[in-house]
Amino acid sequence: MGSWISDARKRIYRNLKYRIMRPDPPAAPFRFNSPVVVVGSAPVSNRPAGLDESFRIITVNGSQSVIAKWGVDAPDITMMFNQVEGTTANAIEVRRVLKGQRTGTLYVFLWRKDDRARLEEGLRAFDYKFDRLEIVDRYERMALLDRVADLRSLEMDADSKCSNGMNAVLFALYNGAPAVIVTGINPNSSGHVYNSTGLTRLHVQMDKVLVSKLISEGRPIFTADPPVSKELGIPLWSGKNR
């Protein structure tokens, strides 16, 4: 009973705060005028056909390790979620693979905006460099799902949230991407490309709902991974889709 009351209060609080704040989704440092590649950390990923310097690349958490194999030194944007001080096996692995690397703009989700100094200290601890640092709070993330997909979530649990990779897809669409190509994003997979722990993937149902909605609305999302195209119905990127 106590837990139910606590959850109810939290729902009311978040709903009211969101309505009062009316936050904008996070903005990119520049408008996307060319295809955007969103690289997730599912064990299987592929270099998109026709990838060249005109494409923008967004990596999520430790998926930056993938683009190094493509000959790309650093992504334009990295999105990081609770990995700076996390103690889970996945957080530790993310810091390991990112140690000594760099990115263009780093978006850190769900970090307290009044504690930027602590965040910068945490990033220095594993020598992760960036040109620009942005903190995205819960309500800005809720706004991203709301504005782009017309879906609302109070983020009460994992099942009501979309994954980090899908947040990056929404971000690219919101900021004008004419095409968004995903690779290494597969709700049906388990594990991560940068470790062998085989962790179960969260947010599966919400991701499938979101993908289905975006496709049905004709949004320009594609995948570079043939199995994902077959399983989820996402059009396969051929390089001629531009």
PDB file of C-alpha atoms in Angstrom:
ATOM      1  CA  MET A   1       0.000   0.000   0.000  1.00  0.00           C
ATOM      2  CA  GLY A   2       2.820   2.386   0.952  1.00  0.00           C
ATOM      3  CA  SER A   3       4.613   1.709  -2.331  1.00  0.00           C
ATOM      4  CA  TRP A   4       1.434   2.357  -4.342  1.00  0.00           C
ATOM      5  CA  ILE A   5       0.906   5.699  -2.588  1.00  0.00           C
ATOM      6  CA  SER A   6       4.521   6.663  -3.166  1.00  0.00           C
ATOM      7  CA  ASP A   7       4.260   5.828  -6.884  1.00  0.00           C
ATOM      8  CA  ALA A   8       1.000   7.757  -7.187  1.00  0.00           C
ATOM      9  CA  ARG A   9       2.582  10.841  -5.620  1.00  0.00           C
ATOM     10  CA  LYS A  10       5.556  10.552  -7.928  1.00  0.00           C
ATOM     11  CA  ARG A  11       3.308  10.307 -10.974  1.00  0.00           C
ATOM     12  CA  ILE A  12       1.329  13.374  -9.929  1.00  0.00           C
ATOM     13  CA  TYR A  13       4.505  15.345  -9.180  1.00  0.00           C
ATOM     14  CA  ARG A  14       6.205  14.511 -12.480  1.00  0.00           C
ATOM     15  CA  ASN A  15       3.086  15.158 -14.502  1.00  0.00           C
ATOM     16  CA  LEU A  16       2.491  18.557 -12.895  1.00  0.00           C
ATOM     17  CA  LYS A  17       6.140  19.560 -13.136  1.00  0.00           C
ATOM     18  CA  TYR A  18       6.274  18.614 -16.811  1.00  0.00           C
ATOM     19  CA  ARG A  19       3.124  20.579 -17.586  1.00  0.00           C
ATOM     20  CA  ILE A  20       4.324  23.633 -15.652  1.00  0.00           C
ATOM     21  CA  MET A  21       7.882  23.602 -17.018  1.00  0.00           C
ATOM     22  CA  ARG A  22       6.873  22.867 -20.630  1.00  0.00           C
ATOM     23  CA  PRO A  23      10.501  21.991 -21.401  1.00  0.00           C
ATOM     24  CA  ASP A  24      12.028  21.889 -24.853  1.00  0.00           C
ATOM     25  CA  PRO A  25      13.816  18.735 -26.015  1.00  0.00           C
ATOM     26  CA  PRO A  26      17.618  18.927 -26.112  1.00  0.00           C
ATOM     27  CA  ALA A  27      18.946  20.867 -29.085  1.00  0.00           C
ATOM     28  CA  ALA A  28      21.856  19.780 -31.241  1.00  0.00           C
ATOM     29  CA  PRO A  29      24.857  22.113 -31.582  1.00  0.00           C
ATOM     30  CA  PHE A  30      23.988  22.412 -35.288  1.00  0.00           C
ATOM     31  CA  ARG A  31      21.101  21.553 -37.576  1.00  0.00           C
ATOM     32  CA  PHE A  32      21.382  18.125 -39.178  1.00  0.00           C
ATOM     33  CA  ASN A  33      21.386  18.644 -42.949  1.00  0.00           C
ATOM     34  CA  SER A  34      22.773  15.239 -43.907  1.00  0.00           C
ATOM     35  CA  PRO A  35      22.146  11.614 -42.837  1.00  0.00           C
ATOM     36  CA  VAL A  36      22.748  10.840 -39.185  1.00  0.00           C
ATOM     37  CA  VAL A  37      24.117   7.468 -38.093  1.00  0.00           C
ATOM     38  CA  VAL A  38      23.076   6.368 -34.602  1.00  0.00           C
ATOM     39  CA  VAL A  39      25.412   3.679 -33.315  1.00  0.00           C
ATOM     40  CA  GLY A  40      24.173   1.469 -30.497  1.00  0.00           C
ATOM     41  CA  SER A  41      25.976  -1.242 -28.582  1.00  0.00           C
ATOM     42  CA  ALA A  42      24.149  -4.405 -29.645  1.00  0.00           C
ATOM     43  CA  PRO A  43      26.700  -7.129 -30.460  1.00  0.00           C
ATOM     44  CA  VAL A  44      26.102  -6.932 -34.227  1.00  0.00           C
ATOM     45  CA  SER A  45      26.471  -3.690 -36.169  1.00  0.00           C
ATOM     46  CA  ASN A  46      27.444  -2.679 -39.690  1.00  0.00           C
ATOM     47  CA  ARG A  47      29.046   0.293 -41.365  1.00  0.00           C
ATOM     48  CA  PRO A  48      26.278   2.039 -43.334  1.00  0.00           C
ATOM     49  CA  ALA A  49      26.619   1.935 -47.116  1.00  0.00           C
ATOM     50  CA  GLY A  50      28.040   5.127 -48.574  1.00  0.00           C
ATOM     51  CA  LEU A  51      29.279   6.472 -45.227  1.00  0.00           C
ATOM     52  CA  ASP A  52      31.460   9.512 -45.805  1.00  0.00           C
ATOM     53  CA  GLU A  53      32.444  12.751 -44.077  1.00  0.00           C
ATOM     54  CA  SER A  54      29.087  14.364 -44.809  1.00  0.00           C
ATOM     55  CA  PHE A  55      27.303  11.973 -42.430  1.00  0.00           C
ATOM     56  CA  ARG A  56      26.930  12.910 -38.764  1.00  0.00           C
ATOM     57  CA  ILE A  57      27.583  10.199 -36.187  1.00  0.00           C
ATOM     58  CA  ILE A  58      25.961   9.815 -32.762  1.00  0.00           C
ATOM     59  CA  THR A  59      27.271   7.126 -30.425  1.00  0.00           C
ATOM     60  CA  VAL A  60      25.650   5.916 -27.220  1.00  0.00           C
ATOM     61  CA  ASN A  61      27.678   5.053 -24.121  1.00  0.00           C
ATOM     62  CA  GLY A  62      30.496   2.694 -25.167  1.00  0.00           C
ATOM     63  CA  SER A  63      29.457   2.203 -28.800  1.00  0.00           C
ATOM     64  CA  GLN A  64      32.233   4.584 -29.818  1.00  0.00           C
ATOM     65  CA  SER A  65      34.398   1.460 -29.928  1.00  0.00           C
ATOM     66  CA  VAL A  66      32.485   0.430 -33.075  1.00  0.00           C
ATOM     67  CA  ILE A  67      33.270   3.476 -35.186  1.00  0.00           C
ATOM     68  CA  ALA A  68      36.993   3.139 -34.546  1.00  0.00           C
ATOM     69  CA  LYS A  69      36.834   0.061 -36.780  1.00  0.00           C
ATOM     70  CA  TRP A  70      35.341   2.260 -39.501  1.00  0.00           C
ATOM     71  CA  GLY A  71      38.315   4.605 -39.369  1.00  0.00           C
ATOM     72  CA  VAL A  72      36.351   7.343 -37.586  1.00  0.00           C
ATOM     73  CA  ASP A  73      38.385   8.987 -34.836  1.00  0.00           C
ATOM     74  CA  ALA A  74      35.530  10.568 -32.890  1.00  0.00           C
ATOM     75  CA  PRO A  75      31.756  10.925 -33.169  1.00  0.00           C
ATOM     76  CA  ASP A  76      30.075  14.272 -33.648  1.00  0.00           C
ATOM     77  CA  ILE A  77      27.912  13.576 -30.606  1.00  0.00           C
ATOM     78  CA  THR A  78      27.989  11.101 -27.727  1.00  0.00           C
ATOM     79  CA  MET A  79      25.084  10.379 -25.394  1.00  0.00           C
ATOM     80  CA  MET A  80      25.975   8.971 -22.015  1.00  0.00           C
ATOM     81  CA  PHE A  81      23.536   7.653 -19.422  1.00  0.00           C
ATOM     82  CA  ASN A  82      24.590   7.146 -15.801  1.00  0.00           C
ATOM     83  CA  GLN A  83      27.982   5.719 -16.747  1.00  0.00           C
ATOM     84  CA  VAL A  84      30.294   8.333 -15.244  1.00  0.00           C
ATOM     85  CA  GLU A  85      30.074   7.065 -11.660  1.00  0.00           C
ATOM     86  CA  GLY A  86      28.048   3.876 -12.144  1.00  0.00           C
ATOM     87  CA  THR A  87      29.285   0.727 -10.419  1.00  0.00           C
ATOM     88  CA  THR A  88      27.541  -1.850 -12.631  1.00  0.00           C
ATOM     89  CA  ALA A  89      29.572  -4.126 -14.884  1.00  0.00           C
ATOM     90  CA  ASN A  90      28.290  -2.234 -17.912  1.00  0.00           C
ATOM     91  CA  ALA A  91      29.211   1.211 -16.520  1.00  0.00           C
ATOM     92  CA  ILE A  92      32.716   0.009 -15.701  1.00  0.00           C
ATOM     93  CA  GLU A  93      33.119  -1.380 -19.220  1.00  0.00           C
ATOM     94  CA  VAL A  94      31.865   1.861 -20.776  1.00  0.00           C
ATOM     95  CA  ARG A  95      34.520   3.845 -18.920  1.00  0.00           C
ATOM     96  CA  ARG A  96      37.163   1.308 -19.936  1.00  0.00           C
ATOM     97  CA  VAL A  97      36.448   1.514 -23.674  1.00  0.00           C
ATOM     98  CA  LEU A  98      36.085   5.308 -23.604  1.00  0.00           C
ATOM     99  CA  LYS A  99      39.243   5.959 -21.612  1.00  0.00           C
ATOM    100  CA  GLY A 100      41.453   8.416 -23.459  1.00  0.00           C
ATOM    101  CA  GLN A 101      38.891   8.977 -26.232  1.00  0.00           C
ATOM    102  CA  ARG A 102      37.114  12.158 -27.288  1.00  0.00           C
ATOM    103  CA  THR A 103      33.859  13.370 -28.822  1.00  0.00           C
ATOM    104  CA  GLY A 104      32.372  16.534 -30.262  1.00  0.00           C
ATOM    105  CA  THR A 105      29.406  17.327 -28.029  1.00  0.00           C
ATOM    106  CA  LEU A 106      28.739  15.124 -25.021  1.00  0.00           C
ATOM    107  CA  TYR A 107      25.168  14.891 -23.718  1.00  0.00           C
ATOM    108  CA  VAL A 108      24.890  13.406 -20.239  1.00  0.00           C
ATOM    109  CA  PHE A 109      21.364  12.379 -19.314  1.00  0.00           C
ATOM    110  CA  LEU A 110      19.759  12.560 -15.873  1.00  0.00           C
ATOM    111  CA  TRP A 111      22.662  14.322 -14.164  1.00  0.00           C
ATOM    112  CA  ARG A 112      21.918  17.164 -11.770  1.00  0.00           C
ATOM    113  CA  LYS A 113      22.444  20.426 -13.633  1.00  0.00           C
ATOM    114  CA  ASP A 114      23.689  22.145 -10.474  1.00  0.00           C
ATOM    115  CA  ASP A 115      26.485  19.570 -10.095  1.00  0.00           C
ATOM    116  CA  ARG A 116      28.409  20.164 -13.308  1.00  0.00           C
ATOM    117  CA  ALA A 117      31.775  20.351 -11.540  1.00  0.00           C
ATOM    118  CA  ARG A 118      31.362  16.819 -10.208  1.00  0.00           C
ATOM    119  CA  LEU A 119      30.465  15.587 -13.683  1.00  0.00           C
ATOM    120  CA  GLU A 120      33.539  17.191 -15.230  1.00  0.00           C
ATOM    121  CA  GLU A 121      35.706  15.654 -12.498  1.00  0.00           C
ATOM    122  CA  GLY A 122      34.199  12.232 -13.188  1.00  0.00           C
ATOM    123  CA  LEU A 123      34.906  12.530 -16.912  1.00  0.00           C
ATOM    124  CA  ARG A 124      38.501  13.567 -16.232  1.00  0.00           C
ATOM    125  CA  ALA A 125      38.909  10.472 -14.081  1.00  0.00           C
ATOM    126  CA  PHE A 126      38.781   8.283 -17.194  1.00  0.00           C
ATOM    127  CA  ASP A 127      40.215  10.939 -19.494  1.00  0.00           C
ATOM    128  CA  TYR A 128      37.196  11.371 -21.741  1.00  0.00           C
ATOM    129  CA  LYS A 129      37.443  14.633 -23.663  1.00  0.00           C
ATOM    130  CA  PHE A 130      34.801  16.722 -25.396  1.00  0.00           C
ATOM    131  CA  ASP A 131      34.448  20.019 -27.220  1.00  0.00           C
ATOM    132  CA  ARG A 132      31.142  20.813 -25.547  1.00  0.00           C
ATOM    133  CA  LEU A 133      29.259  19.366 -22.574  1.00  0.00           C
ATOM    134  CA  GLU A 134      25.473  19.403 -22.141  1.00  0.00           C
ATOM    135  CA  ILE A 135      23.382  18.022 -19.261  1.00  0.00           C
ATOM    136  CA  VAL A 136      19.896  16.757 -20.133  1.00  0.00           C
ATOM    137  CA  ASP A 137      17.371  16.336 -17.333  1.00  0.00           C
ATOM    138  CA  ARG A 138      14.446  13.918 -17.102  1.00  0.00           C
ATOM    139  CA  TYR A 139      11.878  16.441 -18.289  1.00  0.00           C
ATOM    140  CA  GLU A 140      13.831  17.381 -21.407  1.00  0.00           C
ATOM    141  CA  ARG A 141      14.027  13.683 -22.237  1.00  0.00           C
ATOM    142  CA  MET A 142      10.277  13.301 -21.663  1.00  0.00           C
ATOM    143  CA  ALA A 143       9.754  16.241 -24.016  1.00  0.00           C
ATOM    144  CA  LEU A 144      11.795  14.503 -26.705  1.00  0.00           C
ATOM    145  CA  LEU A 145       9.470  11.484 -26.735  1.00  0.00           C
ATOM    146  CA  ASP A 146       6.411  13.734 -26.540  1.00  0.00           C
ATOM    147  CA  ARG A 147       7.332  16.201 -29.296  1.00  0.00           C
ATOM    148  CA  VAL A 148       8.741  13.743 -31.814  1.00  0.00           C
ATOM    149  CA  ALA A 149       6.575  10.669 -31.335  1.00  0.00           C
ATOM    150  CA  ASP A 150       3.526  12.073 -29.521  1.00  0.00           C
ATOM    151  CA  LEU A 151       4.088   9.483 -26.789  1.00  0.00           C
ATOM    152  CA  ARG A 152       4.143  10.354 -23.111  1.00  0.00           C
ATOM    153  CA  SER A 153       6.108   8.674 -20.378  1.00  0.00           C
ATOM    154  CA  LEU A 154       6.623   9.667 -16.769  1.00  0.00           C
ATOM    155  CA  GLU A 155       9.620   7.286 -16.682  1.00  0.00           C
ATOM    156  CA  MET A 156       8.367   5.387 -13.674  1.00  0.00           C
ATOM    157  CA  ASP A 157      10.208   2.182 -14.591  1.00  0.00           C
ATOM    158  CA  ALA A 158      12.309   0.590 -17.346  1.00  0.00           C
ATOM    159  CA  ASP A 159       9.251  -0.640 -19.232  1.00  0.00           C
ATOM    160  CA  SER A 160       7.893   2.884 -19.639  1.00  0.00           C
ATOM    161  CA  LYS A 161      11.128   4.300 -21.088  1.00  0.00           C
ATOM    162  CA  CYS A 162      12.706   3.917 -24.484  1.00  0.00           C
ATOM    163  CA  SER A 163      16.329   2.871 -24.755  1.00  0.00           C
ATOM    164  CA  ASN A 164      19.330   5.137 -25.002  1.00  0.00           C
ATOM    165  CA  GLY A 165      19.675   4.335 -28.693  1.00  0.00           C
ATOM    166  CA  MET A 166      16.084   5.265 -29.442  1.00  0.00           C
ATOM    167  CA  ASN A 167      16.500   8.519 -27.504  1.00  0.00           C
ATOM    168  CA  ALA A 168      19.344   9.282 -29.914  1.00  0.00           C
ATOM    169  CA  VAL A 169      17.050   8.527 -32.878  1.00  0.00           C
ATOM    170  CA  LEU A 170      14.405  10.909 -31.509  1.00  0.00           C
ATOM    171  CA  PHE A 171      17.105  13.533 -30.943  1.00  0.00           C
ATOM    172  CA  ALA A 172      18.287  13.271 -34.554  1.00  0.00           C
ATOM    173  CA  LEU A 173      14.746  13.534 -35.905  1.00  0.00           C
ATOM    174  CA  TYR A 174      13.921  16.504 -33.670  1.00  0.00           C
ATOM    175  CA  ASN A 175      16.988  18.321 -34.891  1.00  0.00           C
ATOM    176  CA  GLY A 176      16.154  17.947 -38.564  1.00  0.00           C
ATOM    177  CA  ALA A 177      17.921  14.810 -39.776  1.00  0.00           C
ATOM    178  CA  PRO A 178      16.764  14.002 -43.332  1.00  0.00           C
ATOM    179  CA  ALA A 179      17.578  10.337 -42.661  1.00  0.00           C
ATOM    180  CA  VAL A 180      18.505   8.442 -39.500  1.00  0.00           C
ATOM    181  CA  ILE A 181      20.409   5.181 -39.959  1.00  0.00           C
ATOM    182  CA  VAL A 182      20.657   2.935 -36.930  1.00  0.00           C
ATOM    183  CA  THR A 183      23.175   0.176 -36.425  1.00  0.00           C
ATOM    184  CA  GLY A 184      23.818  -1.875 -33.320  1.00  0.00           C
ATOM    185  CA  ILE A 185      20.281  -1.151 -32.133  1.00  0.00           C
ATOM    186  CA  ASN A 186      18.197  -4.298 -31.786  1.00  0.00           C
ATOM    187  CA  PRO A 187      15.599  -4.641 -29.002  1.00  0.00           C
ATOM    188  CA  ASN A 188      15.611  -8.419 -29.521  1.00  0.00           C
ATOM    189  CA  SER A 189      19.318  -8.810 -28.781  1.00  0.00           C
ATOM    190  CA  SER A 190      21.182  -9.202 -25.517  1.00  0.00           C
ATOM    191  CA  GLY A 191      24.679  -8.188 -24.528  1.00  0.00           C
ATOM    192  CA  HIS A 192      26.893  -5.331 -25.653  1.00  0.00           C
ATOM    193  CA  VAL A 193      29.574  -5.150 -28.305  1.00  0.00           C
ATOM    194  CA  TYR A 194      32.204  -3.902 -25.833  1.00  0.00           C
ATOM    195  CA  ASN A 195      31.854  -6.619 -23.164  1.00  0.00           C
ATOM    196  CA  SER A 196      31.005 -10.292 -22.773  1.00  0.00           C
ATOM    197  CA  THR A 197      28.635 -10.094 -19.813  1.00  0.00           C
ATOM    198  CA  GLY A 198      25.566 -10.777 -21.990  1.00  0.00           C
ATOM    199  CA  LEU A 199      23.299  -8.402 -20.079  1.00  0.00           C
ATOM    200  CA  THR A 200      19.592  -8.527 -20.901  1.00  0.00           C
ATOM    201  CA  ARG A 201      18.423  -5.498 -22.857  1.00  0.00           C
ATOM    202  CA  LEU A 202      15.905  -3.235 -21.118  1.00  0.00           C
ATOM    203  CA  HIS A 203      13.099  -1.101 -22.594  1.00  0.00           C
ATOM    204  CA  VAL A 204      12.313  -3.752 -25.230  1.00  0.00           C
ATOM    205  CA  GLN A 205       8.556  -3.233 -25.470  1.00  0.00           C
ATOM    206  CA  MET A 206       8.703   0.567 -25.519  1.00  0.00           C
ATOM    207  CA  ASP A 207      11.372   0.474 -28.241  1.00  0.00           C
ATOM    208  CA  LYS A 208       9.204  -1.778 -30.402  1.00  0.00           C
ATOM    209  CA  VAL A 209       6.180   0.469 -29.922  1.00  0.00           C
ATOM    210  CA  LEU A 210       8.256   3.515 -30.805  1.00  0.00           C
ATOM    211  CA  VAL A 211       9.849   1.939 -33.896  1.00  0.00           C
ATOM    212  CA  SER A 212       6.455   0.771 -35.154  1.00  0.00           C
ATOM    213  CA  LYS A 213       4.958   4.244 -34.681  1.00  0.00           C
ATOM    214  CA  LEU A 214       7.812   6.043 -36.433  1.00  0.00           C
ATOM    215  CA  ILE A 215       7.683   3.667 -39.395  1.00  0.00           C
ATOM    216  CA  SER A 216       3.889   3.889 -39.708  1.00  0.00           C
ATOM    217  CA  GLU A 217       4.200   7.682 -39.820  1.00  0.00           C
ATOM    218  CA  GLY A 218       6.755   7.490 -42.619  1.00  0.00           C
ATOM    219  CA  ARG A 219       9.620   8.924 -40.597  1.00  0.00           C
ATOM    220  CA  PRO A 220      12.982   8.629 -42.382  1.00  0.00           C
ATOM    221  CA  ILE A 221      14.527   5.920 -40.212  1.00  0.00           C
ATOM    222  CA  PHE A 222      16.596   3.071 -41.646  1.00  0.00           C
ATOM    223  CA  THR A 223      18.869   0.326 -40.383  1.00  0.00           C
ATOM    224  CA  ALA A 224      22.231  -0.887 -41.653  1.00  0.00           C
ATOM    225  CA  ASP A 225      21.610  -4.307 -40.067  1.00  0.00           C
ATOM    226  CA  PRO A 226      19.687  -6.802 -42.277  1.00  0.00           C
ATOM    227  CA  PRO A 227      18.414  -8.989 -39.370  1.00  0.00           C
ATOM    228  CA  VAL A 228      16.963  -5.911 -37.644  1.00  0.00           C
ATOM    229  CA  SER A 229      15.284  -4.833 -40.865  1.00  0.00           C
ATOM    230  CA  LYS A 230      13.671  -8.265 -41.163  1.00  0.00           C
ATOM    231  CA  GLU A 231      12.643  -8.539 -37.494  1.00  0.00           C
ATOM    232  CA  LEU A 232      11.346  -5.003 -36.924  1.00  0.00           C
ATOM    233  CA  GLY A 233      10.366  -3.884 -40.402  1.00  0.00           C
ATOM    234  CA  ILE A 234      12.797  -0.958 -40.486  1.00  0.00           C
ATOM    235  CA  PRO A 235      13.788  -0.184 -44.106  1.00  0.00           C
ATOM    236  CA  LEU A 236      17.311  -1.327 -44.927  1.00  0.00           C
ATOM    237  CA  TRP A 237      19.727   1.475 -45.763  1.00  0.00           C
ATOM    238  CA  SER A 238      21.295   0.921 -49.172  1.00  0.00           C
ATOM    239  CA  GLY A 239      23.134   4.182 -49.646  1.00  0.00           C
ATOM    240  CA  LYS A 240      20.665   5.077 -52.388  1.00  0.00           C
ATOM    241  CA  ASN A 241      18.007   6.198 -49.899  1.00  0.00           C
ATOM    242  CA  ARG A 242      19.437   9.720 -49.729  1.00  0.00           C
TER     243      ARG A 242
END
